[in-house]
Amino acid sequence: MSSDSFGRAEGLSVPSRRRFVQGLAVGGAVATLGLWPRSSWAVKAEGLPNVLSGTEFDLTIGETPMNFTGATRPAITVNGSIPAPLLRWREGTTVNLRVRNALPPGSIHGDQTSIHWHGILLPANMDGVPGLSFNGINRGETYHYRFNVVQGGTYWYHSHSGFQEQAGLYGPLVIEPLEPEPFAYDRDYVVMLSDWTDLDPKRLFARLKKRSDFDNFSKQTVGDFFDDVKQHGLAATVEDRKMWGRMRMTPTDLSDVNGNTYTFLMNGTTSLGNWTGLFRSGEKVRLRFINGSAMTYFDVRIPGLKMTVVAADGQYVRPVTVDEFRIATAETFDVIVEPTGQDAFTIFAQDSGRTGYISGTLAVREGLRAPVPDVDPKPLLTMDDMGHGGMGGGGHDMSSMSHGAMAGGAMAGMDHSGHDMSSMAAGTAAGGSMAGMDHGAGGMQEHPATETGNPLVDMQTMAPVPRLDDPGIGLRDNGRRVLTYGDLRSTFPDPDGRAPGRTVELHLTGHMERFAWSFDGVKFADAEPLRLKYGERMRVVLVNDTMMSHPIHLHGMWSDLEDESGNFMVRKHTIDMPPGTKRAFRVRADALGRWAFHCHLLYHMEAGMFREVRVEE
């Protein structure tokens, strides 16, 4: 049996530690993660070192040499593995998690650590954000997380200290629900997608600050210019190039960090390692996809198989059958597949920038592979994608931005801003009431005064729309049925039922060339908290004034996404915001304390796209 498979059927052997280490040579950290029989809770977990179940957990955060590329690098691990152990809880229990910091002195990953339980409802002091919800876990110390488990579904956990998430501190989390699930399956796998770099993440961040386009290897050439002249004419082509220049980006600028720097992983192994999940023909297989990456959007498909999406961010949705879906950083999607007719199927996840992929296999036995498709052609961004409504560029206004002010400079001291908030001063509420706004489509967009003349803002959208039915850049008209947010409908009505008492609008802002990111043009270090009254129902409207997508995550509370008419659509913990979009969600402020609200692209958060939310009596 290959040591490269995380999936295990009952009775099959588990790789030894020696084979675990040897597995690194073929491209990944190899361990056990994923396959249970349906009655999994009754199966003892002994002998499965990377699956931990029950209510008592001991997790040790340390540094472990890892080799995904042929070069050995120090990774940050939990109990010695990447990803961290799969934790299996049961709804209705109380879990105790003792997390010990065993990082060595002088570690490049710092002295302090933390774990945040992503999407989990819990008391603020259990949320795991240093400087906000607790003081962090210093070297040699153990922090005792203890809370009641009040939900079921697929989630994950990760560090909220420095760049430790990028270096390997992330793991899957599966919660067995109290009530029977509204769908049946025979096998159950976690498929955790992530990105790895041999670079010290702090060095990668510093490189982004100096050269944000370092990974953009596909910039347009003189030949492309003349081709566009033939198609659109000289005047239109010149104007198009000028507009891209004013936005300090190119039509190939799809991601900040991509496969030119990253090695993509599936359950902690590379495509060469070929993570394999076993099945018997005709079985229903549940695949719990988790995007645990730092910066990567993945487009996922299994050629030859339809996927029926049954849950999003741990919450049940009305089943929708698709060929492909895009999963933003920090999102989870559960799908059911019924493999039959062949012995192997490829699980294929390409990055949205089309610079690479990660693949694994569903097979009737170990060692099989199916053909791996080619990466799709790289899409070219259009002015319409940016919200400009075509080459005329009517959708954005950059005239108020000072080119001289935007030409250089850096945001000194910002490399701590997304995580450690211990030095932040208290303040008053940010984001006032915007009563009567249209929640989404149409009309000329107004902008916060803090964006005007701001050297950290290089673009404003003037006509944003929700685009809930848009598959996304690079996925339109590709011949496959692609999931959209508009397809997602929770299986339950609005859990609160009240109309929002007030509306707060926040703009996602940035400067591409400076690699500066923020809300309303105000970086985290200078931002006041957003204050919520305990028990209130509030609408949050997000407007993406940038040229990049941002997955926005609110800690401690659900984000109930609305449709264009302001009706409840789907409950999520992470809301994807493509460029030029305006989307609204409702929040029930039912969790007292200080909470994080941020872009889940790690380096965007570290560069300032972060706010504190305070829920107060």
Coordinates of C-alpha atoms in Angstrom, one line a residue:
M1 CA 0.0 0.0 0.0
S2 CA 1.3 3.4 -0.9
S3 CA 2.3 5.7 2.0
D4 CA 1.1 8.6 -0.1
S5 CA -2.6 8.0 0.6
F6 CA -4.5 9.8 3.4
G7 CA -7.7 7.8 2.7
R8 CA -7.9 4.5 4.5
A9 CA -10.5 1.8 4.5
E10 CA -11.2 -0.2 7.6
G11 CA -8.5 -2.7 8.4
L12 CA -5.8 -1.3 6.1
S13 CA -2.4 -0.6 7.6
V14 CA -1.2 2.9 8.6
P15 CA 2.2 4.1 7.4
S16 CA 5.0 4.1 10.0
R17 CA 6.8 7.3 11.0
R18 CA 9.8 6.1 9.0
R19 CA 7.6 5.8 5.9
F20 CA 6.0 9.1 6.7
V21 CA 9.3 10.8 6.5
Q22 CA 10.3 8.9 3.4
G23 CA 7.1 10.1 1.8
L24 CA 8.5 13.6 1.7
A25 CA 10.9 12.6 -1.0
V26 CA 8.1 12.0 -3.5
G27 CA 6.6 15.4 -2.9
G28 CA 4.7 15.7 0.3
A29 CA 4.0 15.1 3.9
V30 CA 2.2 11.8 4.0
A31 CA -0.2 10.8 6.7
T32 CA -3.6 9.5 7.4
L33 CA -6.6 11.7 6.8
G34 CA -10.0 11.1 5.5
L35 CA -11.8 7.9 4.9
W36 CA -14.3 6.6 7.5
P37 CA -17.1 4.2 7.2
R38 CA -20.5 5.8 7.7
S39 CA -20.6 4.8 11.4
S40 CA -17.2 6.4 12.0
W41 CA -17.9 7.7 15.5
A42 CA -17.9 4.2 16.8
V43 CA -14.6 3.2 15.3
K44 CA -11.6 3.6 17.5
A45 CA -9.1 6.1 16.4
E46 CA -6.0 4.4 17.8
G47 CA -3.3 3.8 15.2
L48 CA -4.5 6.7 13.1
P49 CA -2.0 9.3 14.3
N50 CA -3.4 12.2 12.3
V51 CA -7.1 11.7 13.1
L52 CA -8.1 12.6 16.6
S53 CA -11.7 12.3 17.9
G54 CA -13.5 12.7 21.2
T55 CA -13.5 15.6 23.6
E56 CA -10.0 15.7 25.0
F57 CA -7.1 16.8 22.7
D58 CA -3.4 17.5 23.2
L59 CA -1.9 19.5 20.4
T60 CA 1.8 20.4 20.2
I61 CA 2.9 23.2 17.9
G62 CA 6.5 22.8 16.8
E63 CA 8.9 23.0 13.9
T64 CA 9.4 20.1 11.6
P65 CA 11.6 19.7 8.5
M66 CA 9.5 19.3 5.4
N67 CA 10.4 18.6 1.8
F68 CA 7.8 19.3 -0.9
T69 CA 10.1 20.5 -3.6
G70 CA 13.5 18.7 -3.2
A71 CA 14.6 21.3 -0.6
T72 CA 14.1 20.7 3.1
R73 CA 12.6 23.7 4.9
P74 CA 11.4 24.3 8.5
A75 CA 7.6 24.0 8.6
I76 CA 5.4 24.8 11.6
T77 CA 3.4 21.8 12.4
V78 CA 0.8 20.4 14.9
N79 CA 1.8 17.0 16.3
G80 CA 4.5 16.9 13.6
S81 CA 2.3 16.9 10.5
I82 CA 1.0 19.0 7.6
P83 CA -1.8 19.5 7.6
A84 CA -2.5 19.4 11.3
P85 CA -4.4 16.4 12.6
L86 CA -8.0 16.0 11.5
L87 CA -10.1 16.8 14.6
R88 CA -13.5 15.1 14.9
W89 CA -16.0 16.5 17.4
R90 CA -19.6 15.9 18.1
E91 CA -22.3 18.6 18.3
G92 CA -23.6 18.9 21.8
T93 CA -20.3 18.0 23.6
T94 CA -17.7 20.2 25.4
V95 CA -14.2 19.9 23.9
N96 CA -11.0 20.5 25.8
L97 CA -8.0 21.3 23.7
R98 CA -4.6 21.8 25.3
V99 CA -2.4 23.6 22.9
R100 CA 1.3 23.6 23.7
N101 CA 3.9 25.9 22.2
A102 CA 7.0 23.9 21.5
L103 CA 8.6 26.2 18.9
P104 CA 12.4 26.1 19.3
P105 CA 14.4 29.2 20.4
G106 CA 15.3 31.3 17.4
S107 CA 12.6 29.8 15.2
I108 CA 12.0 31.8 12.0
H109 CA 8.3 31.5 12.8
G110 CA 8.5 33.5 16.0
D111 CA 8.2 32.8 19.8
Q112 CA 4.4 33.0 20.1
T113 CA 1.6 30.9 18.5
S114 CA -2.1 30.5 18.4
I115 CA -5.0 28.5 17.0
H116 CA -8.2 30.0 15.6
W117 CA -11.2 27.7 15.1
H118 CA -12.5 29.0 11.8
G119 CA -16.2 29.3 11.5
I120 CA -16.8 27.9 15.0
L121 CA -19.2 29.7 17.4
L122 CA -17.5 30.1 20.8
P123 CA -16.7 32.6 23.5
A124 CA -14.4 35.4 22.4
N125 CA -11.6 34.3 24.7
M126 CA -11.5 30.9 22.9
D127 CA -11.3 32.4 19.4
G128 CA -7.5 32.5 19.3
V129 CA -6.5 35.9 17.9
P130 CA -3.5 37.3 19.8
G131 CA -3.9 40.8 21.1
L132 CA -7.7 40.8 20.5
S133 CA -9.3 37.7 22.1
F134 CA -6.3 36.5 24.2
N135 CA -2.6 37.1 24.7
G136 CA -1.3 34.3 22.5
I137 CA 0.7 31.2 23.5
N138 CA 4.3 31.9 24.4
R139 CA 7.1 29.4 24.0
G140 CA 6.9 26.7 26.6
E141 CA 3.3 27.6 27.6
T142 CA 0.1 25.6 27.1
Y143 CA -3.3 27.3 26.5
H144 CA -6.5 25.4 27.4
Y145 CA -9.3 26.0 24.9
R146 CA -12.6 24.8 26.3
F147 CA -16.0 25.4 24.8
N148 CA -19.3 23.8 23.9
V149 CA -19.8 22.5 20.3
V150 CA -23.1 24.0 19.1
Q151 CA -22.9 23.2 15.4
G152 CA -22.1 20.4 12.9
G153 CA -20.3 20.3 9.5
T154 CA -17.0 20.8 7.9
Y155 CA -14.6 23.5 9.2
W156 CA -10.9 24.0 9.7
Y157 CA -8.4 25.6 12.1
H158 CA -5.2 27.6 11.7
S159 CA -2.8 29.9 13.3
H160 CA -3.6 33.6 13.7
S161 CA 0.0 34.5 14.6
G162 CA 2.3 36.1 12.1
F163 CA 2.7 34.0 8.9
Q164 CA 2.5 30.6 10.6
E165 CA -0.6 29.6 8.6
Q166 CA 1.5 29.9 5.4
A167 CA 4.2 27.8 7.0
G168 CA 1.9 24.8 7.7
L169 CA -0.2 25.5 10.8
Y170 CA -3.6 24.5 9.4
G171 CA -5.8 21.5 9.8
P172 CA -9.3 20.1 9.0
L173 CA -12.2 19.9 11.5
V174 CA -15.3 17.7 11.1
I175 CA -18.2 18.0 13.5
E176 CA -20.7 15.1 13.7
P177 CA -24.2 16.7 13.8
L178 CA -26.8 15.8 16.4
E179 CA -29.6 15.4 13.8
P180 CA -29.5 13.0 10.9
E181 CA -28.0 14.6 7.8
P182 CA -30.3 15.3 4.8
F183 CA -28.3 13.1 2.4
A184 CA -26.7 9.7 2.4
Y185 CA -23.2 8.5 1.6
D186 CA -21.0 5.4 2.0
R187 CA -17.5 6.9 2.3
D188 CA -16.3 10.2 3.7
Y189 CA -13.1 12.1 2.8
V190 CA -11.5 15.4 3.7
V191 CA -9.8 17.1 0.7
M192 CA -7.8 19.9 2.1
L193 CA -6.1 22.2 -0.5
S194 CA -3.2 24.5 0.4
D195 CA -0.2 26.3 -1.0
W196 CA 3.4 25.9 0.2
T197 CA 6.5 28.0 -0.4
D198 CA 10.1 27.3 0.4
L199 CA 10.6 31.0 1.1
D200 CA 10.4 32.3 4.6
P201 CA 6.9 33.8 4.5
K202 CA 8.2 37.1 6.0
R203 CA 10.6 37.4 3.0
L204 CA 7.7 36.7 0.6
F205 CA 5.7 39.5 2.2
A206 CA 8.7 41.8 1.9
R207 CA 9.0 40.9 -1.8
L208 CA 5.3 41.7 -2.3
K209 CA 5.8 45.1 -0.8
K210 CA 8.7 45.8 -3.1
R211 CA 7.4 44.1 -6.3
S212 CA 3.8 43.1 -6.1
D213 CA 3.9 41.9 -9.7
F214 CA 6.8 39.5 -9.2
D215 CA 4.8 36.4 -10.0
N216 CA 3.1 37.9 -13.1
F217 CA 5.1 36.1 -15.8
S218 CA 2.5 36.7 -18.6
K219 CA 2.5 40.4 -19.1
Q220 CA 1.3 41.6 -22.5
T221 CA 3.9 42.1 -25.3
V222 CA 4.3 44.5 -28.3
G223 CA 2.8 41.7 -30.4
D224 CA -0.3 41.7 -28.2
F225 CA -0.6 45.5 -28.6
F226 CA -0.7 45.2 -32.4
D227 CA -3.1 42.3 -32.2
D228 CA -5.5 44.5 -30.1
V229 CA -5.1 47.4 -32.6
K230 CA -6.3 45.1 -35.4
Q231 CA -9.3 44.0 -33.3
H232 CA -10.3 47.2 -31.5
G233 CA -8.5 50.0 -33.4
L234 CA -5.6 52.2 -32.3
A235 CA -7.4 54.8 -30.2
A236 CA -9.4 52.2 -28.2
T237 CA -6.3 50.1 -27.6
V238 CA -4.2 53.0 -26.4
E239 CA -6.9 54.1 -24.1
D240 CA -7.2 50.6 -22.7
R241 CA -3.5 50.5 -22.0
K242 CA -3.6 53.9 -20.3
M243 CA -6.4 52.7 -18.0
W244 CA -4.5 49.6 -17.0
G245 CA -1.5 51.8 -16.4
R246 CA -3.5 54.1 -14.1
M247 CA -4.7 51.1 -12.1
R248 CA -1.1 49.9 -11.9
M249 CA -1.9 46.4 -13.1
T250 CA -2.2 44.4 -16.3
P251 CA -4.9 42.2 -17.8
T252 CA -2.9 39.1 -16.6
D253 CA -2.7 40.3 -13.0
L254 CA -5.0 37.6 -11.6
S255 CA -3.3 36.7 -8.3
D256 CA -0.5 38.2 -6.1
V257 CA 1.3 34.9 -5.5
N258 CA 0.8 31.9 -7.7
G259 CA 2.3 28.7 -9.0
N260 CA 5.5 30.5 -10.0
T261 CA 6.2 30.7 -6.2
Y262 CA 3.8 28.1 -4.7
T263 CA 3.7 24.3 -4.7
F264 CA 0.1 23.3 -4.3
L265 CA -0.8 20.5 -1.9
M266 CA -3.8 18.2 -1.4
N267 CA -4.0 16.8 2.1
G268 CA -0.3 17.7 2.6
T269 CA 1.1 16.0 -0.5
T270 CA 2.0 17.1 -4.0
S271 CA 0.5 15.8 -7.3
L272 CA 3.5 13.4 -7.5
G273 CA 2.5 12.0 -4.2
N274 CA -1.0 11.3 -5.6
W275 CA -3.3 11.4 -2.6
T276 CA -5.8 8.6 -3.2
G277 CA -9.3 8.0 -1.8
L278 CA -10.6 4.5 -2.3
F279 CA -14.1 3.6 -3.4
R280 CA -16.2 0.7 -4.6
S281 CA -18.1 1.2 -7.8
G282 CA -21.6 2.6 -7.2
E283 CA -20.9 3.9 -3.7
K284 CA -21.7 7.5 -2.8
V285 CA -18.6 9.3 -1.7
R286 CA -18.7 12.5 0.4
L287 CA -15.8 14.8 -0.3
R288 CA -15.3 17.7 2.2
F289 CA -13.3 20.3 0.3
I290 CA -11.4 22.8 2.5
N291 CA -9.4 25.7 1.0
G292 CA -6.7 26.1 3.7
S293 CA -4.4 28.1 1.5
A294 CA -2.8 31.4 2.3
M295 CA -3.4 33.2 -1.0
T296 CA -4.9 30.8 -3.6
Y297 CA -8.4 30.4 -5.1
F298 CA -8.8 26.9 -6.6
D299 CA -11.2 25.8 -9.4
V300 CA -12.1 22.2 -8.7
R301 CA -13.5 19.5 -10.9
I302 CA -13.4 15.7 -11.3
P303 CA -13.5 14.9 -15.0
G304 CA -16.1 12.2 -15.7
L305 CA -18.0 12.8 -12.5
K306 CA -20.8 15.2 -11.5
M307 CA -20.5 16.7 -8.0
T308 CA -23.6 17.5 -6.0
V309 CA -22.9 20.3 -3.5
V310 CA -24.7 19.6 -0.2
A311 CA -23.1 22.0 2.2
A312 CA -21.2 25.3 2.1
D313 CA -19.1 26.6 5.0
G314 CA -20.4 23.7 7.2
Q315 CA -24.1 24.6 6.6
Y316 CA -26.5 22.5 4.5
V317 CA -27.6 23.9 1.2
R318 CA -30.2 22.7 -1.3
P319 CA -28.4 20.1 -3.4
V320 CA -27.1 21.5 -6.7
T321 CA -25.2 19.4 -9.2
V322 CA -22.2 20.9 -11.1
D323 CA -19.1 20.0 -13.0
E324 CA -16.9 22.5 -11.3
F325 CA -16.7 25.0 -8.5
R326 CA -14.4 27.8 -7.4
I327 CA -13.5 27.7 -3.7
A328 CA -12.1 30.9 -2.2
T329 CA -9.5 30.9 0.5
A330 CA -11.1 29.7 3.8
E331 CA -14.3 28.4 2.2
T332 CA -15.5 24.8 2.5
F333 CA -17.8 22.9 0.2
D334 CA -19.1 19.3 0.8
V335 CA -20.0 17.4 -2.4
I336 CA -21.4 13.9 -3.1
V337 CA -20.0 11.9 -6.0
E338 CA -21.0 8.5 -7.3
P339 CA -18.0 7.0 -9.1
T340 CA -18.8 4.2 -11.5
G341 CA -17.8 3.0 -15.0
Q342 CA -14.0 3.3 -14.5
D343 CA -11.5 2.4 -11.9
A344 CA -10.0 5.9 -11.3
F345 CA -11.0 9.5 -11.4
T346 CA -8.7 12.6 -11.1
I347 CA -9.6 15.2 -8.5
F348 CA -8.2 18.3 -10.3
A349 CA -7.8 21.8 -8.6
Q350 CA -6.2 24.5 -10.7
D351 CA -5.4 27.9 -9.4
S352 CA -7.6 30.8 -10.6
G353 CA -4.5 32.4 -12.2
R354 CA -3.9 29.2 -14.3
T355 CA -0.3 28.9 -13.2
G356 CA -0.5 25.4 -11.7
Y357 CA -2.6 22.7 -10.2
I358 CA -2.8 20.0 -7.6
S359 CA -4.3 16.6 -8.4
G360 CA -5.3 13.5 -6.5
T361 CA -7.2 10.4 -7.3
L362 CA -10.4 8.5 -6.5
A363 CA -9.7 4.8 -7.2
V364 CA -10.8 1.3 -6.6
R365 CA -7.3 0.4 -5.3
E366 CA -4.0 2.1 -4.5
G367 CA -1.6 2.9 -7.3
L368 CA -4.1 3.8 -10.0
R369 CA -4.3 7.2 -11.8
A370 CA -6.6 8.7 -14.3
P371 CA -5.5 11.3 -17.0
V372 CA -4.8 14.7 -15.6
P373 CA -6.3 17.5 -17.7
D374 CA -4.3 20.4 -18.9
V375 CA -4.5 23.7 -17.1
D376 CA -7.1 26.0 -18.8
P377 CA -5.8 28.9 -20.8
K378 CA -5.0 32.0 -18.8
P379 CA -7.9 34.4 -18.9
L380 CA -7.3 38.0 -19.7
L381 CA -9.1 40.5 -17.4
T382 CA -11.3 43.1 -19.1
M383 CA -12.4 46.5 -18.0
D384 CA -15.9 44.9 -17.4
D385 CA -14.3 42.5 -14.9
M386 CA -13.0 45.5 -13.1
G387 CA -16.4 47.2 -13.1
H388 CA -15.6 49.6 -15.9
G389 CA -18.3 48.4 -18.3
G390 CA -16.1 47.9 -21.3
M391 CA -13.1 49.7 -22.7
G392 CA -14.7 53.0 -22.2
G393 CA -14.0 52.7 -18.5
G394 CA -17.2 54.3 -17.2
G395 CA -17.4 52.3 -14.0
H396 CA -14.4 53.6 -12.0
D397 CA -13.0 56.9 -11.1
M398 CA -9.3 57.3 -10.6
S399 CA -9.1 61.0 -11.4
S400 CA -9.0 62.0 -7.7
M401 CA -5.9 59.9 -7.0
S402 CA -2.6 61.6 -6.9
H403 CA -0.2 59.8 -9.1
G404 CA 2.8 61.3 -7.4
A405 CA 1.6 60.3 -4.0
M406 CA 0.9 56.8 -5.2
A407 CA 4.3 56.3 -6.9
G408 CA 6.3 55.0 -4.0
G409 CA 6.5 54.5 -0.3
A410 CA 5.7 51.6 1.9
M411 CA 3.6 51.0 5.0
A412 CA 6.3 50.8 7.6
G413 CA 5.6 48.5 10.5
M414 CA 2.5 46.9 9.0
D415 CA 3.8 43.3 8.9
H416 CA 2.1 42.6 12.2
S417 CA -1.2 44.3 11.6
G418 CA -3.4 41.4 10.5
H419 CA -2.8 39.3 13.5
D420 CA -1.3 40.8 16.7
M421 CA -3.5 43.7 17.8
S422 CA -2.2 44.1 21.3
S423 CA -1.0 47.6 20.7
M424 CA -4.3 48.8 19.2
A425 CA -6.0 51.8 20.9
A426 CA -9.7 51.6 21.6
G427 CA -12.0 53.9 19.7
T428 CA -15.4 54.8 18.5
A429 CA -17.5 53.1 15.9
A430 CA -16.6 53.2 12.3
G431 CA -18.9 52.9 9.4
G432 CA -22.1 54.8 10.0
S433 CA -25.7 54.0 9.1
M434 CA -26.5 54.0 5.4
A435 CA -30.3 53.6 5.7
G436 CA -32.1 53.3 2.4
M437 CA -29.3 52.0 0.3
D438 CA -30.1 49.5 -2.3
H439 CA -28.0 46.5 -1.0
G440 CA -26.5 45.7 -4.4
A441 CA -27.3 46.7 -7.9
G442 CA -27.5 49.9 -9.8
G443 CA -27.0 53.6 -9.1
M444 CA -23.9 55.7 -8.8
Q445 CA -21.8 54.5 -5.9
E446 CA -20.8 56.9 -3.1
H447 CA -17.5 56.5 -1.3
P448 CA -16.2 57.2 2.2
A449 CA -14.4 60.5 2.6
T450 CA -11.4 58.6 3.8
E451 CA -10.8 57.3 0.2
T452 CA -10.6 60.8 -1.4
G453 CA -7.0 61.8 -2.3
N454 CA -5.8 58.8 -0.4
P455 CA -2.3 57.6 -1.4
L456 CA -3.2 54.0 -0.3
V457 CA -6.2 53.8 -2.7
D458 CA -5.6 53.5 -6.4
M459 CA -9.2 52.8 -7.7
Q460 CA -12.8 53.3 -6.9
T461 CA -15.8 51.5 -8.4
M462 CA -18.7 53.7 -9.4
A463 CA -21.3 51.1 -10.5
P464 CA -20.7 47.9 -8.5
V465 CA -23.1 44.9 -8.8
P466 CA -23.5 41.7 -6.8
R467 CA -22.7 39.3 -9.7
L468 CA -24.1 36.4 -7.7
D469 CA -24.8 34.4 -10.8
D470 CA -21.3 34.9 -12.3
P471 CA -19.1 31.8 -12.2
G472 CA -16.0 34.1 -12.1
I473 CA -13.1 35.2 -14.2
G474 CA -11.8 32.3 -16.2
L475 CA -14.9 30.1 -15.7
R476 CA -17.5 31.7 -17.9
D477 CA -18.7 29.8 -21.0
N478 CA -16.1 27.0 -20.5
G479 CA -18.5 24.2 -21.5
R480 CA -18.9 23.1 -17.9
R481 CA -21.7 23.7 -15.4
V482 CA -19.9 25.9 -12.8
L483 CA -21.3 26.6 -9.3
T484 CA -22.2 30.3 -8.5
Y485 CA -23.2 32.0 -5.3
G486 CA -26.6 32.4 -6.9
D487 CA -26.9 28.6 -6.8
L488 CA -26.5 28.4 -3.0
R489 CA -29.6 28.3 -1.0
S490 CA -29.7 27.3 2.7
T491 CA -32.0 24.5 3.5
F492 CA -33.5 26.6 6.3
P493 CA -35.1 30.1 6.3
D494 CA -33.5 33.2 7.8
P495 CA -32.5 31.9 11.3
D496 CA -33.1 35.4 12.8
G497 CA -36.2 36.5 10.9
R498 CA -35.8 40.2 11.8
A499 CA -35.2 43.0 9.3
P500 CA -31.8 44.6 9.9
G501 CA -32.1 47.6 12.2
R502 CA -29.3 49.4 10.5
T503 CA -26.8 49.1 7.6
V504 CA -23.1 49.6 7.6
E505 CA -21.2 49.9 4.3
L506 CA -17.5 49.1 4.1
H507 CA -15.3 49.5 1.1
L508 CA -12.5 47.1 0.3
T509 CA -9.6 49.3 -0.8
G510 CA -6.0 48.9 -1.9
H511 CA -3.1 50.1 -3.9
M512 CA -1.7 47.4 -6.2
E513 CA 1.8 48.9 -6.6
R514 CA 2.4 49.5 -2.9
F515 CA 0.7 46.3 -1.9
A516 CA -1.4 48.2 0.6
W517 CA -4.8 46.9 1.6
S518 CA -7.5 48.2 3.9
F519 CA -11.2 48.9 4.6
D520 CA -12.3 52.4 3.5
G521 CA -8.7 53.4 2.8
V522 CA -7.8 53.1 6.5
K523 CA -5.2 50.5 7.3
F524 CA -5.8 48.5 10.5
A525 CA -3.3 50.3 12.7
D526 CA -5.3 53.5 12.2
A527 CA -8.8 52.1 12.1
E528 CA -11.5 52.4 14.9
P529 CA -13.5 49.3 15.9
L530 CA -16.8 48.6 14.3
R531 CA -19.2 48.5 17.2
L532 CA -22.3 46.3 17.4
K533 CA -25.0 46.3 20.1
Y534 CA -25.5 42.9 21.6
G535 CA -28.6 41.2 20.1
E536 CA -29.0 43.6 17.2
R537 CA -29.6 42.5 13.6
M538 CA -27.4 44.5 11.3
R539 CA -26.8 44.5 7.5
V540 CA -23.2 44.8 6.3
V541 CA -22.7 46.0 2.7
L542 CA -19.2 45.3 1.2
V543 CA -18.1 47.2 -1.9
N544 CA -14.9 46.0 -3.6
D545 CA -13.1 49.1 -4.9
T546 CA -10.0 47.0 -5.8
M547 CA -8.9 44.9 -8.8
M548 CA -8.5 41.7 -6.8
S549 CA -10.9 39.2 -5.2
H550 CA -11.1 39.2 -1.4
P551 CA -12.6 36.4 0.8
I552 CA -14.0 38.3 3.8
H553 CA -14.3 36.5 7.1
L554 CA -16.1 37.7 10.3
H555 CA -15.2 35.8 13.4
G556 CA -17.7 34.6 16.0
M557 CA -20.9 35.2 14.1
W558 CA -22.5 34.0 10.9
S559 CA -22.7 36.1 7.7
D560 CA -26.2 35.6 6.2
L561 CA -25.7 36.5 2.5
E562 CA -28.6 38.3 0.8
D563 CA -29.7 38.3 -2.8
E564 CA -30.1 41.4 -5.0
S565 CA -33.5 42.1 -3.4
G566 CA -32.3 41.9 0.1
N567 CA -33.7 38.5 0.9
F568 CA -31.8 35.9 2.9
M569 CA -30.0 33.5 0.6
V570 CA -27.3 31.4 2.2
R571 CA -25.5 31.3 5.6
K572 CA -21.7 31.4 5.4
H573 CA -18.6 32.3 7.5
T574 CA -16.6 33.6 4.5
I575 CA -18.0 35.9 1.8
D576 CA -16.1 36.0 -1.5
M577 CA -15.9 39.5 -3.0
P578 CA -14.7 39.6 -6.7
P579 CA -13.5 42.9 -8.1
G580 CA -16.2 45.5 -8.8
T581 CA -18.8 43.7 -6.7
K582 CA -21.2 44.9 -4.0
R583 CA -22.7 42.3 -1.8
A584 CA -24.7 42.4 1.4
F585 CA -25.1 40.1 4.4
R586 CA -26.9 40.2 7.7
V587 CA -25.2 39.6 11.1
R588 CA -26.9 38.8 14.4
A589 CA -24.7 40.3 17.1
D590 CA -25.2 37.4 19.5
A591 CA -21.6 37.0 20.7
L592 CA -20.1 39.5 23.2
G593 CA -16.5 40.5 22.9
R594 CA -13.9 41.6 20.5
W595 CA -13.8 39.9 17.1
A596 CA -11.7 39.9 14.0
F597 CA -13.1 40.9 10.6
H598 CA -10.6 40.6 7.7
C599 CA -9.7 39.5 4.2
H600 CA -8.6 35.9 4.4
L601 CA -5.8 36.3 1.9
L602 CA -3.0 36.2 4.4
Y603 CA -0.8 38.9 2.9
H604 CA -3.7 41.2 2.3
M605 CA -4.7 40.9 6.0
E606 CA -1.1 41.5 7.0
A607 CA -1.0 44.6 4.8
G608 CA -3.9 46.2 6.6
M609 CA -7.3 44.7 5.4
F610 CA -8.5 44.0 8.9
R611 CA -10.9 45.5 11.3
E612 CA -11.9 44.9 14.9
V613 CA -15.6 44.3 15.6
R614 CA -16.8 44.8 19.1
V615 CA -20.1 43.4 20.3
E616 CA -21.1 45.3 23.5
E617 CA -24.0 45.4 25.9

